[in-house]
């Protein structure tokens, strides 16, 4: 049946091409369109002929939107993506409301990008990372995939700074949990704990089920808090209590079970004569850190200061029971235990 129609329409078109009059114009366009459609569909796939006939249709009917669409498809299927894009771009300017033209233009653009990505991926798999970067860089404007591809190449070249730069560009184009996680990993590898924490939290915010990000975040928070605690202790020893308190509060914002942060914050409250607050923190310190028996001594001293002798006695005894070796604090505690015996 298709051979019959091709012969029929070809005969008519041959007559038309030899000479036609204006009365045949409409019929000619219809026949040209039918013939072109047969060539492009039904397993004929004779795209060169379809392209030729669709171009003729457009010459005589420049408002034929379907012809532009099919001409673009024919060019694309024939491997000439650039020409397909040109035809469809022109059509989009002529018919800006035509969704079919828009969709086919997008398909052409995606097909062109796929060729670039495939070529870059092949180079990456061969270990030719710089060449892969050069291919990815031809994508304009840059996309999520081109930026993340360049980032992966730089990572393989051990250029972490550039990898982070391009992963961030990718993340700006699309909120992707894995990309945020990769950035967090790269920052953690350079011990930039603060930035690692930021991007791992972002990864989890985007995808709460990202277990890799959760696991790494736990480790990063621990490292981050170790540094913060060291800084806080240094500031405390310099009697810079205000800034020390800021760092301790930052630790406890992320880790509510950090015994040492509570212990040193308690010491700052003692210096500020905020004994009730200090006691509350020391109590948390001894719960979360079993090696902080000294916390019981601090609680006892503060209760002593507040004249709450019974509570003081309980905590002096607790400290002594947990301290096997003699030191000045244990000696003082034993003395106070004797003096407060009547409060038993």
Coordinates of C-alpha atoms in Angstrom, one line a residue:
X1 CA 0.0 0.0 0.0
X2 CA 2.8 2.4 0.8
X3 CA 4.5 1.7 -2.6
X4 CA 1.1 2.5 -4.3
X5 CA 0.9 5.9 -2.5
X6 CA 4.5 6.7 -3.1
X7 CA 4.0 6.1 -6.8
X8 CA 0.8 8.1 -6.9
X9 CA 2.1 11.1 -5.0
X10 CA 5.5 11.0 -6.8
X11 CA 3.8 11.1 -10.1
X12 CA 1.7 14.0 -9.1
X13 CA 4.7 15.8 -7.6
X14 CA 6.7 15.2 -10.8
X15 CA 3.9 16.8 -12.7
X16 CA 3.9 19.7 -10.3
X17 CA 7.7 20.2 -10.4
X18 CA 7.6 20.3 -14.2
X19 CA 5.0 23.1 -14.1
X20 CA 2.0 24.1 -12.1
X21 CA -0.6 26.8 -12.0
X22 CA -2.0 28.6 -9.0
X23 CA -5.2 26.6 -9.0
X24 CA -3.2 23.5 -8.1
X25 CA -1.3 25.1 -5.2
X26 CA -3.4 23.9 -2.4
X27 CA -3.7 20.3 -3.8
X28 CA 0.0 20.3 -4.4
X29 CA 0.8 21.2 -0.8
X30 CA -1.5 18.4 0.4
X31 CA 0.1 15.8 -1.8
X32 CA 3.6 17.0 -0.9
X33 CA 2.8 16.7 2.8
X34 CA 1.3 13.2 2.3
X35 CA 4.4 12.0 0.4
X36 CA 6.7 13.5 2.9
X37 CA 4.8 11.8 5.7
X38 CA 5.1 8.4 4.0
X39 CA 8.9 8.9 3.6
X40 CA 9.4 9.8 7.2
X41 CA 7.1 7.1 8.7
X42 CA 6.0 3.5 8.1
X43 CA 9.5 2.1 8.1
X44 CA 10.4 4.0 5.0
X45 CA 12.8 6.3 6.8
X46 CA 14.0 8.0 3.6
X47 CA 14.8 11.1 5.4
X48 CA 16.6 12.9 2.5
X49 CA 13.5 12.7 0.4
X50 CA 11.3 13.7 3.3
X51 CA 13.5 16.7 3.9
X52 CA 13.3 17.7 0.3
X53 CA 9.5 17.5 0.1
X54 CA 8.9 19.2 3.5
X55 CA 11.1 22.1 2.3
X56 CA 8.9 22.4 -0.8
X57 CA 5.8 22.4 1.4
X58 CA 7.2 25.3 3.5
X59 CA 8.1 27.2 0.4
X60 CA 4.5 27.3 -0.7
X61 CA 2.9 27.3 2.7
X62 CA 5.1 29.1 5.2
X63 CA 2.4 28.9 7.8
X64 CA 2.3 25.1 7.8
X65 CA 3.3 24.4 11.4
X66 CA 3.2 20.6 11.0
X67 CA 5.7 20.8 8.1
X68 CA 8.2 22.6 10.3
X69 CA 7.8 20.0 13.0
X70 CA 8.2 17.1 10.6
X71 CA 11.1 18.7 8.8
X72 CA 12.9 19.2 12.1
X73 CA 12.2 15.5 13.0
X74 CA 13.5 14.4 9.6
X75 CA 16.7 16.4 10.0
X76 CA 17.2 15.0 13.5
X77 CA 16.6 11.4 12.5
X78 CA 19.0 11.9 9.6
X79 CA 21.7 12.9 12.0
X80 CA 21.8 16.6 11.3
X81 CA 20.8 17.9 14.7
X82 CA 22.2 21.4 14.0
X83 CA 19.9 21.9 11.0
X84 CA 17.0 20.4 13.0
X85 CA 17.6 23.0 15.7
X86 CA 17.8 25.8 13.2
X87 CA 14.5 24.8 11.5
X88 CA 12.7 24.4 14.8
X89 CA 14.2 27.6 16.3
X90 CA 12.9 29.5 13.3
X91 CA 9.5 27.8 13.7
X92 CA 9.4 28.7 17.3
X93 CA 9.9 32.4 16.5
X94 CA 7.1 32.2 13.9
X95 CA 4.7 30.2 16.1
X96 CA 5.7 30.8 19.7
X97 CA 2.6 29.2 21.1
X98 CA 3.1 25.8 19.3
X99 CA 4.0 23.3 22.1
X100 CA 4.8 20.6 19.6
X101 CA 7.5 22.8 18.0
X102 CA 8.8 23.6 21.5
X103 CA 8.9 20.0 22.5
X104 CA 10.8 18.9 19.4
X105 CA 13.2 21.7 19.7
X106 CA 13.9 20.6 23.3
X107 CA 14.3 17.0 22.1
X108 CA 16.9 18.2 19.6
X109 CA 18.8 20.1 22.3
X110 CA 18.7 17.1 24.6
X111 CA 20.0 14.8 21.8
X112 CA 22.8 17.2 21.1
X113 CA 23.7 17.3 24.8
X114 CA 23.5 13.5 25.0
X115 CA 26.2 13.2 22.3
X116 CA 28.4 15.6 24.2
X117 CA 27.9 13.7 27.5
X118 CA 28.6 10.4 25.9
X119 CA 31.8 11.6 24.4
X120 CA 32.9 13.2 27.7
X121 CA 32.0 10.0 29.6
X122 CA 34.0 7.9 27.2
X123 CA 37.1 10.1 27.8
X124 CA 36.5 10.0 31.5
X125 CA 36.3 6.2 31.5
X126 CA 39.6 6.1 29.6
X127 CA 41.3 8.3 32.3
X128 CA 41.6 11.3 29.9
X129 CA 40.2 13.7 32.5
X130 CA 41.4 17.0 31.0
X131 CA 40.0 16.1 27.6
X132 CA 36.7 15.2 29.2
X133 CA 36.6 18.5 30.9
X134 CA 37.2 20.3 27.6
X135 CA 34.3 18.4 26.1
X136 CA 32.0 19.1 29.0
X137 CA 33.0 22.8 28.8
X138 CA 31.5 23.0 25.3
X139 CA 28.0 22.9 26.8
X140 CA 26.6 26.4 26.8
X141 CA 24.9 27.5 28.9
X142 CA 26.4 25.0 31.4
X143 CA 24.0 22.4 32.9
X144 CA 23.8 20.4 36.0
X145 CA 25.2 17.4 34.2
X146 CA 28.1 19.3 32.6
X147 CA 29.1 21.0 35.9
X148 CA 28.9 17.7 37.9
X149 CA 30.8 16.0 35.1
X150 CA 33.6 18.6 35.2
X151 CA 33.7 18.3 39.0
X152 CA 34.1 14.5 38.9
X153 CA 37.0 15.0 36.4
X154 CA 38.7 17.5 38.7
X155 CA 38.2 15.1 41.6
X156 CA 40.0 12.4 39.6
X157 CA 42.8 14.9 38.9
X158 CA 43.1 15.4 42.7
X159 CA 42.1 19.1 42.2
X160 CA 39.7 19.2 45.1
X161 CA 39.3 23.0 45.0
X162 CA 38.1 22.9 41.4
X163 CA 35.9 19.9 42.1
X164 CA 34.2 21.8 44.9
X165 CA 33.8 24.8 42.7
X166 CA 32.0 22.9 40.0
X167 CA 29.9 20.7 42.3
X168 CA 28.6 24.0 43.8
X169 CA 27.7 25.2 40.4
X170 CA 25.8 22.0 39.8
X171 CA 24.1 22.3 43.1
X172 CA 23.0 25.9 42.3
X173 CA 21.2 24.5 39.2
X174 CA 19.5 21.6 41.0
X175 CA 19.0 20.7 44.6
X176 CA 20.7 17.2 44.6
X177 CA 21.4 15.4 47.8
X178 CA 24.3 13.4 46.4
X179 CA 26.1 16.5 45.0
X180 CA 25.8 18.2 48.4
X181 CA 27.2 15.0 50.0
X182 CA 30.2 15.0 47.6
X183 CA 30.9 18.6 48.6
X184 CA 30.7 17.6 52.3
X185 CA 33.1 14.7 51.6
X186 CA 35.6 16.9 49.9
X187 CA 35.6 19.5 52.7
X188 CA 36.0 16.7 55.3
X189 CA 39.1 15.4 53.4
X190 CA 40.8 18.8 53.9
X191 CA 39.5 18.9 57.5
X192 CA 37.4 21.9 56.8
X193 CA 34.8 20.7 59.3
X194 CA 32.6 23.8 59.3
X195 CA 31.9 23.8 55.6
X196 CA 31.7 20.0 55.5
X197 CA 29.0 20.2 58.2
X198 CA 27.0 22.8 56.2
X199 CA 26.9 20.7 53.0
X200 CA 26.2 17.4 54.8
X201 CA 23.3 19.0 56.6
X202 CA 22.1 20.4 53.2
X203 CA 22.3 16.8 51.7
X204 CA 20.1 15.5 54.5
X205 CA 17.7 18.4 54.2
X206 CA 17.3 17.6 50.5
X207 CA 17.0 13.9 51.1
X208 CA 16.4 12.8 54.7
X209 CA 17.1 9.2 53.8
X210 CA 20.7 9.9 52.7
X211 CA 22.4 7.6 55.2
X212 CA 25.9 8.2 53.9
X213 CA 25.5 11.9 54.7
X214 CA 24.1 11.1 58.1
X215 CA 27.0 8.8 59.0
X216 CA 29.6 11.2 57.8
X217 CA 27.9 14.1 59.5
X218 CA 28.2 12.3 62.9
X219 CA 31.9 12.0 62.4
X220 CA 32.3 15.5 61.1
X221 CA 30.3 17.0 64.1
X222 CA 32.6 15.1 66.5
X223 CA 35.7 16.5 64.8
X224 CA 34.2 20.0 64.6
X225 CA 33.2 19.9 68.2
X226 CA 36.7 18.8 69.3
X227 CA 38.1 21.9 67.6
X228 CA 35.5 24.1 69.1
X229 CA 36.0 22.7 72.6
X230 CA 39.8 23.2 72.3
X231 CA 39.1 26.8 71.3
X232 CA 36.6 27.3 74.1
X233 CA 39.0 25.9 76.7
X234 CA 41.8 28.2 75.4
X235 CA 39.5 31.2 75.7
X236 CA 38.3 30.1 79.2
X237 CA 41.9 29.9 80.4
X238 CA 42.4 33.4 79.1
X239 CA 39.3 34.5 81.1
X240 CA 37.6 35.4 77.9
X241 CA 34.4 33.9 79.2
X242 CA 32.0 35.5 76.7
X243 CA 33.6 34.1 73.6
X244 CA 34.3 30.8 75.3
X245 CA 30.6 30.6 76.0
X246 CA 29.7 31.3 72.4
X247 CA 31.8 28.3 71.3
X248 CA 30.4 26.0 74.0
X249 CA 26.8 26.9 73.0
X250 CA 27.7 26.2 69.4
X251 CA 28.8 22.7 70.4
X252 CA 25.7 22.0 72.4
X253 CA 23.5 23.2 69.5
X254 CA 24.7 20.2 67.5
X255 CA 25.5 17.8 70.3
X256 CA 23.2 17.9 73.3
X257 CA 25.1 15.0 74.9
X258 CA 28.6 16.6 75.0
X259 CA 29.6 16.3 78.6
X260 CA 32.7 18.4 78.3
X261 CA 30.8 21.3 76.8
X262 CA 28.4 21.2 79.8
X263 CA 31.4 20.9 82.2
X264 CA 33.2 24.0 80.9
X265 CA 30.0 26.0 80.5
X266 CA 29.3 25.2 84.2
X267 CA 32.7 26.6 85.1
X268 CA 31.9 29.8 83.2
X269 CA 28.6 30.1 85.1
X270 CA 30.6 29.6 88.4
X271 CA 32.9 32.5 87.4
X272 CA 29.7 34.5 86.8
X273 CA 28.3 33.4 90.2
X274 CA 25.4 31.8 88.4
X275 CA 25.5 28.7 90.7
X276 CA 22.1 27.2 89.8
X277 CA 23.0 27.2 86.1
X278 CA 26.4 25.8 86.9
X279 CA 24.9 22.9 88.9
X280 CA 22.5 22.1 86.1
X281 CA 25.3 21.9 83.6
X282 CA 27.6 19.8 85.9
X283 CA 24.7 17.3 86.4
X284 CA 24.4 16.9 82.6
X285 CA 28.2 16.6 82.4
X286 CA 28.4 13.6 84.7
X287 CA 25.6 11.9 83.0
X288 CA 27.1 12.2 79.5
X289 CA 30.8 11.7 80.3
X290 CA 31.6 9.0 82.9
X291 CA 35.2 10.3 83.2
X292 CA 34.0 13.6 84.6
X293 CA 33.7 12.5 88.2
X294 CA 35.1 16.0 89.0
X295 CA 31.7 17.2 88.1
X296 CA 30.3 15.8 91.4
X297 CA 32.9 17.8 93.3
X298 CA 31.9 21.0 91.4
X299 CA 28.2 20.3 92.2
X300 CA 29.1 19.8 95.9
X301 CA 31.1 23.0 96.1
X302 CA 28.3 25.0 94.5
X303 CA 25.6 23.5 96.8
X304 CA 28.0 24.4 99.7
X305 CA 28.2 28.0 98.5
X306 CA 24.3 28.1 98.3
X307 CA 24.2 26.6 101.9
X308 CA 22.4 23.6 100.6
X309 CA 24.5 21.3 102.8
X310 CA 22.6 18.1 102.5
X311 CA 23.0 18.2 98.7
X312 CA 26.6 19.2 99.1
X313 CA 27.3 16.2 101.4
X314 CA 25.7 13.8 98.9
X315 CA 27.9 15.0 96.1
X316 CA 31.1 15.1 98.1
X317 CA 30.5 11.5 99.0
X318 CA 29.8 10.6 95.3
X319 CA 33.0 12.3 94.2
X320 CA 35.1 10.5 96.8
X321 CA 33.5 7.1 95.9
X322 CA 34.5 7.6 92.2
X323 CA 38.0 8.8 92.9
X324 CA 40.4 6.0 93.8
X325 CA 43.6 8.2 94.0
X326 CA 44.2 10.9 96.5
X327 CA 44.3 14.5 95.3
X328 CA 43.5 17.9 96.7
X329 CA 39.9 17.7 95.7
X330 CA 39.4 14.4 97.4
X331 CA 41.2 15.6 100.6
X332 CA 38.9 18.7 100.7
X333 CA 35.8 16.5 100.1
X334 CA 36.7 14.2 103.0
X335 CA 37.1 17.2 105.2
X336 CA 33.7 18.6 104.3
X337 CA 32.1 15.2 104.7
X338 CA 33.2 15.2 108.3
X339 CA 32.1 18.8 108.8
X340 CA 28.6 18.1 107.3
X341 CA 28.0 14.8 109.0
X342 CA 25.0 16.2 110.9
X343 CA 23.2 16.7 107.5
X344 CA 23.2 13.0 106.7

